[in-house]
CSV table of C-alpha atoms and ligand atoms in Angstrom, one decimal:
chain,number,residue,atom,x,y,z
Y,23,UNK,CA,49.4,34.7,-12.0
Y,24,UNK,CA,47.4,35.3,-8.8
Y,25,UNK,CA,43.6,35.3,-8.7
Y,26,UNK,CA,41.8,38.3,-7.3
Y,27,UNK,CA,41.0,38.9,-3.6
Y,28,UNK,CA,37.5,37.5,-3.9
Y,29,UNK,CA,38.7,34.3,-5.4
Y,30,UNK,CA,41.4,34.0,-2.8
Y,31,UNK,CA,38.9,34.4,-0.1
Y,32,UNK,CA,36.5,31.8,-1.5
Y,33,UNK,CA,36.2,29.3,1.2
Y,34,UNK,CA,37.7,25.8,0.4
Y,35,UNK,CA,35.1,23.3,-0.5
Y,36,UNK,CA,33.0,23.0,2.6
Y,37,UNK,CA,32.8,19.3,2.8
Y,38,UNK,CA,36.4,18.5,1.7
Y,39,UNK,CA,37.2,16.6,4.9
Y,40,UNK,CA,34.1,14.4,4.8
Y,41,UNK,CA,34.6,13.8,1.0
Y,42,UNK,CA,38.0,12.4,1.8
Y,43,UNK,CA,36.6,10.1,4.4
Y,44,UNK,CA,33.9,8.9,2.0
Y,45,UNK,CA,36.6,8.1,-0.5
Y,46,UNK,CA,38.6,6.2,2.1
Y,47,UNK,CA,35.5,4.3,3.2
Y,48,UNK,CA,34.6,3.4,-0.4
Y,49,UNK,CA,38.1,2.2,-1.1
Y,50,UNK,CA,37.7,-0.2,1.9
Y,51,UNK,CA,34.6,-1.5,0.1
Y,52,UNK,CA,32.2,-0.2,2.7
Y,53,UNK,CA,28.5,0.0,1.6
Y,54,UNK,CA,27.8,3.6,2.2
Y,55,UNK,CA,24.3,5.2,2.5
Y,56,UNK,CA,24.6,8.8,1.5
Y,57,UNK,CA,22.1,11.0,3.2
Y,58,UNK,CA,24.0,14.1,2.2
Y,59,UNK,CA,23.0,14.7,-1.4
Y,60,UNK,CA,20.5,17.5,-2.3
Y,61,UNK,CA,19.8,16.1,-5.7
Y,62,UNK,CA,16.6,14.2,-6.5
Y,63,UNK,CA,17.3,10.5,-7.2
Y,64,UNK,CA,14.2,9.9,-9.4
Y,65,UNK,CA,14.3,10.5,-13.2
Y,66,UNK,CA,12.7,13.4,-15.0
Y,67,UNK,CA,9.1,12.5,-15.9
Y,68,UNK,CA,8.8,10.9,-19.3
Y,69,UNK,CA,6.4,13.4,-20.9
Y,70,UNK,CA,8.9,16.1,-20.3
Y,71,UNK,CA,11.7,14.0,-21.9
Y,72,UNK,CA,9.5,13.2,-24.8
Y,73,UNK,CA,8.9,16.9,-25.4
Y,74,UNK,CA,12.6,17.6,-25.3
Y,75,UNK,CA,13.2,14.7,-27.8
Y,76,UNK,CA,10.8,16.3,-30.2
Y,77,UNK,CA,12.2,19.8,-29.8
Y,78,UNK,CA,15.8,18.7,-30.2
Y,79,UNK,CA,15.2,17.7,-33.9
Y,80,UNK,CA,13.8,21.1,-34.8
Y,81,UNK,CA,16.7,23.1,-36.4
Y,82,UNK,CA,15.1,26.3,-35.2
Y,83,UNK,CA,16.2,25.3,-31.7
Y,84,UNK,CA,19.8,24.9,-32.6
Y,85,UNK,CA,20.7,28.5,-32.7
Y,86,UNK,CA,21.4,31.0,-29.9
Y,87,UNK,CA,18.2,31.5,-27.9
Y,88,UNK,CA,17.2,34.9,-26.6
Y,89,UNK,CA,19.0,35.4,-23.4
Y,90,UNK,CA,15.8,36.5,-21.5
Y,91,UNK,CA,14.0,33.3,-22.6
Y,92,UNK,CA,11.3,32.4,-25.2
Y,93,UNK,CA,8.2,34.5,-24.7
Y,94,UNK,CA,6.2,31.2,-24.6
Y,95,UNK,CA,8.3,29.9,-21.7
Y,96,UNK,CA,7.9,33.1,-19.8
Y,97,UNK,CA,4.2,33.0,-20.5
Y,98,UNK,CA,4.1,29.5,-19.1
Y,99,UNK,CA,5.7,30.8,-16.0
Y,100,UNK,CA,3.2,33.7,-15.8
Y,101,UNK,CA,0.3,31.2,-16.3
Y,102,UNK,CA,1.7,29.0,-13.6
Y,103,UNK,CA,1.9,31.9,-11.1
Y,104,UNK,CA,-1.7,32.7,-11.9
Y,105,UNK,CA,-2.9,29.1,-11.4
Y,106,UNK,CA,-0.8,28.3,-8.5
Y,107,UNK,CA,-0.7,31.6,-6.5
Y,108,UNK,CA,-3.2,33.8,-8.2
Y,109,UNK,CA,-0.4,36.2,-8.9
Y,110,UNK,CA,-0.5,38.3,-12.1
Y,111,UNK,CA,2.7,38.6,-14.0
Y,112,UNK,CA,3.4,40.2,-17.3
Y,113,UNK,CA,5.4,37.6,-19.2
Y,114,UNK,CA,7.4,40.2,-21.2
Y,115,UNK,CA,8.5,42.5,-18.5
Y,116,UNK,CA,8.2,40.5,-15.3
Y,117,UNK,CA,9.8,37.1,-16.0
Y,118,UNK,CA,13.3,36.3,-17.2
Y,119,UNK,CA,14.6,32.8,-17.7
Y,120,UNK,CA,17.7,31.5,-15.9
Y,121,UNK,CA,20.2,28.7,-16.3
Y,122,UNK,CA,18.9,27.3,-13.1
Y,123,UNK,CA,18.2,29.4,-10.0
Y,124,UNK,CA,21.8,29.1,-8.8
Y,125,UNK,CA,22.9,31.2,-11.8
Y,126,UNK,CA,20.4,34.0,-11.1
Y,127,UNK,CA,21.2,33.9,-7.4
Y,128,UNK,CA,24.9,34.4,-8.0
Y,129,UNK,CA,24.4,37.1,-10.7
Y,130,UNK,CA,21.9,39.3,-8.9
Y,131,UNK,CA,24.6,40.5,-6.5
Y,132,UNK,CA,26.7,41.7,-9.5
Y,133,UNK,CA,23.7,43.7,-10.6
Y,134,UNK,CA,23.0,45.5,-7.4
Y,135,UNK,CA,26.1,45.7,-5.2
Y,136,UNK,CA,28.9,48.1,-5.5
Y,137,UNK,CA,32.1,47.2,-3.6
Y,138,UNK,CA,31.4,47.2,0.1
Y,139,UNK,CA,27.6,47.3,-0.2
Y,140,UNK,CA,25.6,45.1,2.1
Y,141,UNK,CA,23.6,42.0,1.3
Y,142,UNK,CA,21.3,40.6,4.0
Y,143,UNK,CA,22.0,36.9,4.0
Y,144,UNK,CA,20.3,34.2,6.0
Y,145,UNK,CA,22.4,31.6,7.8
Y,146,UNK,CA,22.4,28.6,7.8
Y,147,UNK,CA,21.5,28.9,4.2
Y,148,UNK,CA,22.3,28.0,0.6
Y,149,UNK,CA,25.9,28.9,0.2
Y,150,UNK,CA,25.5,30.8,-3.1
Y,151,UNK,CA,23.9,33.8,-1.4
Y,152,UNK,CA,27.1,34.7,0.4
Y,153,UNK,CA,29.4,33.5,-2.4
Y,154,UNK,CA,27.7,35.7,-5.0
Y,155,UNK,CA,28.0,38.6,-2.6
Y,156,UNK,CA,31.7,37.9,-2.1
Y,157,UNK,CA,32.5,37.6,-5.8
Y,158,UNK,CA,30.7,40.9,-6.4
Y,159,UNK,CA,32.8,42.5,-3.7
Y,160,UNK,CA,29.8,43.1,-1.5
Y,161,UNK,CA,29.5,42.3,2.2
Y,162,UNK,CA,27.2,39.8,3.7
Y,163,UNK,CA,25.4,40.8,6.9
Y,164,UNK,CA,24.2,37.5,8.4
Y,165,UNK,CA,20.6,37.1,9.5
Y,166,UNK,CA,20.7,34.1,11.9
Y,167,UNK,CA,17.9,31.6,11.5
Y,168,UNK,CA,17.2,30.1,14.9
Y,169,UNK,CA,14.8,27.4,16.1
Y,170,UNK,CA,13.2,29.7,18.7
Y,171,UNK,CA,12.2,32.0,15.8
Y,172,UNK,CA,10.9,29.2,13.6
Y,173,UNK,CA,14.0,29.7,11.5
Y,174,UNK,CA,12.8,33.1,10.3
Y,175,UNK,CA,15.1,36.1,10.5
Y,176,UNK,CA,14.2,38.7,13.1
Y,177,UNK,CA,14.1,41.9,11.1
Y,178,UNK,CA,14.2,44.1,14.2
Y,179,UNK,CA,17.6,42.7,15.0
Y,180,UNK,CA,19.1,44.2,11.9
Y,181,UNK,CA,21.0,47.3,13.1
Y,182,UNK,CA,19.6,50.5,11.6
Y,183,UNK,CA,22.9,51.5,10.0
Y,184,UNK,CA,23.3,48.1,8.4
Y,185,UNK,CA,19.7,48.2,7.0
Y,186,UNK,CA,20.5,51.7,5.5
Y,187,UNK,CA,23.5,50.4,3.7
Y,188,UNK,CA,21.9,47.2,2.5
Y,189,UNK,CA,20.9,46.8,-1.1
Y,190,UNK,CA,19.7,43.2,-1.2
Y,191,UNK,CA,18.1,40.6,1.0
Y,192,UNK,CA,18.0,36.9,0.3
Y,193,UNK,CA,15.2,34.7,1.7
Y,194,UNK,CA,14.4,31.0,1.1
Y,195,UNK,CA,11.1,29.3,2.1
Y,196,UNK,CA,10.5,26.4,2.3
Y,197,UNK,CA,14.0,26.6,3.6
Y,198,UNK,CA,17.1,24.6,2.9
Y,199,UNK,CA,18.5,23.3,5.2
Y,200,UNK,CA,16.0,23.8,8.1
Y,201,UNK,CA,12.8,22.7,6.3
Y,202,UNK,CA,11.1,25.8,7.8
Y,203,UNK,CA,8.2,27.6,6.0
Y,204,UNK,CA,7.1,31.2,6.0
Y,205,UNK,CA,3.6,32.6,5.9
Y,206,UNK,CA,2.2,35.7,4.1
Y,207,UNK,CA,2.3,37.7,7.4
Y,208,UNK,CA,6.0,37.3,7.5
Y,209,UNK,CA,6.4,38.1,3.8
Y,210,UNK,CA,4.3,41.3,4.4
Y,211,UNK,CA,6.7,42.4,7.2
Y,212,UNK,CA,9.6,41.9,4.8
Y,213,UNK,CA,7.9,44.0,2.1
Y,214,UNK,CA,7.5,46.8,4.6
Y,215,UNK,CA,11.1,46.5,5.8
Y,216,UNK,CA,12.4,46.5,2.2
Y,217,UNK,CA,10.3,49.6,1.3
Y,218,UNK,CA,11.6,51.5,4.3
Y,219,UNK,CA,15.2,50.9,3.5
Y,220,UNK,CA,15.0,50.6,-0.3
Y,221,UNK,CA,16.2,47.0,-0.5
Y,222,UNK,CA,15.6,44.5,-3.3
Y,223,UNK,CA,14.3,41.2,-1.8
Y,224,UNK,CA,15.3,38.0,-3.7
Y,225,UNK,CA,13.1,35.1,-2.5
Y,226,UNK,CA,14.5,31.7,-3.5
Y,227,UNK,CA,11.4,29.6,-3.9
Y,228,UNK,CA,13.1,26.3,-5.0
Y,229,UNK,CA,10.9,24.2,-2.7
Y,230,UNK,CA,7.4,25.6,-3.0
Y,231,UNK,CA,6.2,22.5,-4.7
Y,232,UNK,CA,7.8,20.0,-2.4
Y,233,UNK,CA,5.6,20.0,0.7
Y,234,UNK,CA,3.9,17.5,3.0
Y,235,UNK,CA,0.5,16.8,4.4
Y,236,UNK,CA,-1.2,18.8,1.7
Y,237,UNK,CA,0.5,22.1,2.7
Y,238,UNK,CA,0.8,24.7,0.0
Y,239,UNK,CA,3.4,27.4,0.8
Y,240,UNK,CA,2.7,30.9,-0.4
Y,241,UNK,CA,4.8,32.8,-3.0
Y,242,UNK,CA,6.6,35.9,-1.8
Y,243,UNK,CA,4.8,37.7,-4.7
Y,244,UNK,CA,1.5,37.1,-3.0
Y,245,UNK,CA,2.3,39.6,-0.3
Y,246,UNK,CA,0.8,43.0,-1.0
Y,247,UNK,CA,3.4,45.3,-2.6
Y,248,UNK,CA,5.9,42.5,-3.0
Y,249,UNK,CA,6.3,43.3,-6.7
Y,250,UNK,CA,7.5,46.8,-5.8
Y,251,UNK,CA,10.4,45.5,-3.8
Y,252,UNK,CA,11.3,42.0,-4.9
Y,253,UNK,CA,11.7,39.1,-7.2
Y,254,UNK,CA,11.2,35.4,-6.7
Y,255,UNK,CA,13.7,33.0,-8.1
Y,256,UNK,CA,12.5,29.5,-8.9
Y,257,UNK,CA,13.4,26.5,-11.0
Y,258,UNK,CA,12.2,23.2,-12.4
Y,259,UNK,CA,15.1,21.4,-10.7
Y,260,UNK,CA,13.6,20.0,-7.6
Y,261,UNK,CA,9.9,19.5,-8.4
Y,262,UNK,CA,10.5,17.8,-11.8
Y,263,UNK,CA,13.8,16.1,-11.0
Y,264,UNK,CA,15.5,18.3,-13.6
Y,265,UNK,CA,18.7,19.4,-11.8
Y,266,UNK,CA,20.9,18.5,-14.7
Y,267,UNK,CA,18.8,20.4,-17.3
Y,268,UNK,CA,19.5,23.9,-15.9
Y,269,UNK,CA,16.3,25.9,-16.3
Y,270,UNK,CA,14.8,28.4,-13.9
Y,271,UNK,CA,13.4,31.9,-13.8
Y,272,UNK,CA,13.3,35.2,-11.9
Y,273,UNK,CA,9.9,36.9,-11.7
Y,274,UNK,CA,8.4,40.0,-10.1
Y,275,UNK,CA,9.8,43.5,-10.0
Y,276,UNK,CA,10.0,44.6,-13.6
Y,277,UNK,CA,13.1,46.9,-13.1
Y,278,UNK,CA,15.0,44.1,-11.4
Y,279,UNK,CA,13.9,41.6,-14.1
Y,280,UNK,CA,15.2,44.0,-16.8
Y,281,UNK,CA,18.5,44.6,-15.0
Y,282,UNK,CA,19.1,40.9,-14.5
Y,283,UNK,CA,18.2,40.2,-18.1
Y,284,UNK,CA,20.6,43.0,-19.3
Y,285,UNK,CA,23.3,41.5,-17.2
Y,286,UNK,CA,22.7,38.0,-18.6
Y,287,UNK,CA,22.6,39.2,-22.1
Y,288,UNK,CA,26.2,40.3,-21.6
Y,289,UNK,CA,27.5,37.1,-19.9
Y,290,UNK,CA,25.4,34.2,-21.2
Y,291,UNK,CA,23.2,33.4,-24.2
Y,292,UNK,CA,20.2,31.8,-22.5
Y,293,UNK,CA,18.7,28.4,-22.1
Y,294,UNK,CA,18.8,25.9,-25.0
Y,295,UNK,CA,15.4,26.3,-26.6
Y,296,UNK,CA,14.6,22.6,-26.6
Y,297,UNK,CA,15.0,22.7,-22.8
Y,298,UNK,CA,12.7,25.7,-22.6
Y,299,UNK,CA,10.0,23.7,-24.5
Y,300,UNK,CA,10.5,20.8,-22.1
Y,301,UNK,CA,10.1,23.4,-19.3
Y,302,UNK,CA,6.8,24.6,-20.8
Y,303,UNK,CA,5.7,20.9,-20.8
Y,304,UNK,CA,6.7,20.6,-17.1
Y,305,UNK,CA,4.7,23.6,-16.1
Y,306,UNK,CA,1.6,23.1,-18.3
Y,307,UNK,CA,1.5,19.3,-18.8
Y,308,UNK,CA,0.2,16.6,-16.4
Y,309,UNK,CA,1.1,17.2,-12.8
Y,310,UNK,CA,0.6,13.6,-11.8
Y,311,UNK,CA,4.3,13.0,-11.5
Y,312,UNK,CA,4.7,15.9,-9.1
Y,313,UNK,CA,1.9,14.5,-6.9
Y,314,UNK,CA,3.7,11.1,-6.9
Y,315,UNK,CA,7.0,12.8,-5.9
Y,316,UNK,CA,5.2,14.5,-3.0
Y,317,UNK,CA,3.8,11.2,-1.8
Y,318,UNK,CA,7.2,9.5,-2.2
Y,319,UNK,CA,9.0,12.2,-0.2
Y,320,UNK,CA,6.3,12.1,2.4
Y,321,UNK,CA,6.8,8.3,2.9
Y,322,UNK,CA,10.5,8.8,3.2
Y,323,UNK,CA,10.1,11.7,5.6
Y,324,UNK,CA,7.9,9.6,7.8
Y,325,UNK,CA,10.4,6.7,7.6
Y,326,UNK,CA,13.2,9.1,8.6
Y,327,UNK,CA,11.2,10.5,11.5
Y,328,UNK,CA,10.5,7.0,12.8
Y,329,UNK,CA,14.2,6.2,12.4
Y,330,UNK,CA,15.2,9.3,14.3
Y,331,UNK,CA,12.8,8.5,17.1
Y,332,UNK,CA,14.3,5.0,17.3
Y,333,UNK,CA,17.7,6.6,18.0
Y,334,UNK,CA,16.2,9.0,20.5
Y,335,UNK,CA,16.1,12.1,18.3
Y,336,UNK,CA,12.7,13.7,18.1
Y,337,UNK,CA,12.0,16.7,15.8
Y,338,UNK,CA,9.0,18.6,14.7
Y,339,UNK,CA,8.1,17.2,11.2
Y,340,UNK,CA,9.0,19.7,8.5
Y,341,UNK,CA,6.2,21.0,6.3
Y,342,UNK,CA,8.4,21.3,3.2
Y,343,UNK,CA,11.7,20.5,1.4
Y,344,UNK,CA,13.4,17.1,1.3
Y,345,UNK,CA,15.6,17.9,4.2
Y,346,UNK,CA,15.5,17.1,7.9
Y,347,UNK,CA,17.4,19.5,10.2
Y,348,UNK,CA,18.2,17.7,13.4
Y,349,UNK,CA,20.0,18.8,16.6
Y,350,UNK,CA,23.1,16.7,17.2
Y,351,UNK,CA,23.0,14.5,20.3
Y,352,UNK,CA,24.5,15.9,23.5
Y,353,UNK,CA,28.2,15.7,23.8
Y,354,UNK,CA,29.0,16.0,20.1
Y,355,UNK,CA,29.6,18.9,17.7
Y,356,UNK,CA,28.3,18.5,14.2
Y,357,UNK,CA,31.6,17.5,12.5
Y,358,UNK,CA,32.5,14.9,15.2
Y,359,UNK,CA,29.1,13.4,15.0
Y,360,UNK,CA,29.1,13.2,11.2
Y,361,UNK,CA,32.5,11.6,11.2
Y,362,UNK,CA,31.6,9.1,13.8
Y,363,UNK,CA,28.3,8.2,12.0
Y,364,UNK,CA,30.3,7.6,8.9
Y,365,UNK,CA,33.0,5.5,10.6
Y,366,UNK,CA,30.6,3.4,12.7
Y,367,UNK,CA,27.5,3.1,10.5
Y,368,UNK,CA,28.8,3.9,7.0
Y,369,UNK,CA,26.1,6.6,6.8
Y,370,UNK,CA,26.8,10.1,5.4
Y,371,UNK,CA,25.0,13.0,7.1
Y,372,UNK,CA,25.8,16.7,6.5
Y,373,UNK,CA,27.3,18.4,9.5
Y,374,UNK,CA,25.6,21.8,10.2
Y,375,UNK,CA,28.9,23.5,10.4
Y,376,UNK,CA,29.1,23.0,6.6
Y,377,UNK,CA,26.6,25.9,6.6
Y,378,UNK,CA,28.8,28.1,8.7
Y,379,UNK,CA,28.9,28.7,12.4
Y,380,UNK,CA,25.1,29.3,12.5
Y,381,UNK,CA,24.6,25.7,11.4
Y,382,UNK,CA,26.6,24.3,14.3
Y,383,UNK,CA,24.6,22.0,16.7
Y,384,UNK,CA,22.7,20.4,13.8
Y,385,UNK,CA,23.0,17.9,11.1
Y,386,UNK,CA,21.1,17.6,7.8
Y,387,UNK,CA,19.7,14.5,6.2
Y,388,UNK,CA,18.3,14.4,2.7
Y,389,UNK,CA,15.4,12.3,1.6
Y,390,UNK,CA,16.8,11.5,-1.8
Y,391,UNK,CA,17.3,7.8,-1.2
Y,392,UNK,CA,14.6,5.1,-1.1
Y,393,UNK,CA,12.8,4.4,2.1
Y,394,UNK,CA,14.3,0.9,2.7
Y,395,UNK,CA,17.8,2.4,2.5
Y,396,UNK,CA,16.7,5.2,4.8
Y,397,UNK,CA,15.3,2.7,7.3
Y,398,UNK,CA,18.6,0.8,7.1
Y,399,UNK,CA,20.6,3.9,7.7
Y,400,UNK,CA,18.8,4.4,11.1
Y,401,UNK,CA,19.0,0.7,11.9
Y,402,UNK,CA,22.8,0.9,11.5
Y,403,UNK,CA,23.1,4.1,13.6
Y,404,UNK,CA,21.0,2.4,16.2
Y,405,UNK,CA,23.1,-0.6,16.2
Y,406,UNK,CA,26.3,1.5,16.5
Y,407,UNK,CA,25.2,4.0,19.0
Y,408,UNK,CA,22.0,2.7,20.6
Y,409,UNK,CA,19.6,5.5,21.8
Y,410,UNK,CA,21.0,8.9,22.4
W,504,PLP,C1,18.8,23.2,-5.1
W,504,PLP,C2,18.7,24.6,-4.7
W,504,PLP,C3,18.7,25.6,-5.6
W,504,PLP,C4,19.4,25.4,-7.0
W,504,PLP,O1,18.6,25.0,-7.9
W,504,PLP,P1,19.0,25.1,-9.5
W,504,PLP,O2,17.8,25.7,-10.0
W,504,PLP,O3,19.2,23.7,-9.9
W,504,PLP,O4,20.2,26.0,-9.6
W,504,PLP,C5,18.5,26.9,-5.2
W,504,PLP,N1,18.2,27.2,-4.0
W,504,PLP,C6,18.1,26.2,-3.0
W,504,PLP,C7,17.8,26.6,-1.6
W,504,PLP,C8,18.4,24.9,-3.4
W,504,PLP,O5,18.4,24.0,-2.4
């Protein structure tokens, strides 16, 4: 039996080679510092776990949930948007729950692309934008994110005939992997572009709550007219250390929310209700733990920036996300550099090429290890390579 063309063209696991190296290094008993993982290392806050523990004993939560989500969860999302962004959302028609944002990101392509339709996809970027497109038999048109444009796509560079054929556009700010942020002026340009070409914008907002120096990034839905052309996808994974729980949402354009909900009601049966109650607690309970996480990541970011400086790599401090996107030293490509850093310093970094050709020339480090280990990672690199 042979899988379909889309499955056959699914790229092999991007980091296969480096995974193999890690395994070999571990077998040799090397103490490896992994700066490659995009998964928070801290536990889910206790008050959220406690709410889950309570909800799990309620038999009413043991049955199939509604696939679009409990109205009380969707209302908590709407209330959060009002408090956080002053955006009004109707919980019933403008919010749908997701099994984590990855699920919604992958499925929205199935809802809007016919075979051969175009999705405007940023690169480097979260791989699921392109993979969902591929599985839905659409075509990705890459919007390159370059340092000289502050890692924002240049909408004027999208050829007219491509824009006319495009059905979807993905965006993600604060951005993985570049750490870049977008302002409302940019989002307003996007709204206008999407209106002109009748494109649904899907803004992946996974990192709006993980920012530095008191910076509060905007929601795409704050841009005037955004709700007419787009949805925002978000989740509790990153701000509340809930990556394993699988709960998120899409919010905004009611027609798109309905379409995604209808798709989901045919392929999944929603988020375990006990998890939805824990999600309500995350959004409406104490935000002290979020503040602590922001402080923790900020300390780590500053430790990493100091470490980078020590090895002669100076970057503009990112305003958001838990990633640093760093140009590779002269004379290396990203894969060679990552391999050498692993071999000589037992430190794992992610080569930019893992994000496709538009990531070449960079490496990514993640701030999901404690600051002593981060400092040690740079000490080791310094010892092995000196100053670049
Ligand atoms: C981590 C991440 C997600 C996925 O989050 P889940 O809600 O856990 O599926 C989505 N987008 C980006 C850019 C991410 O880095």
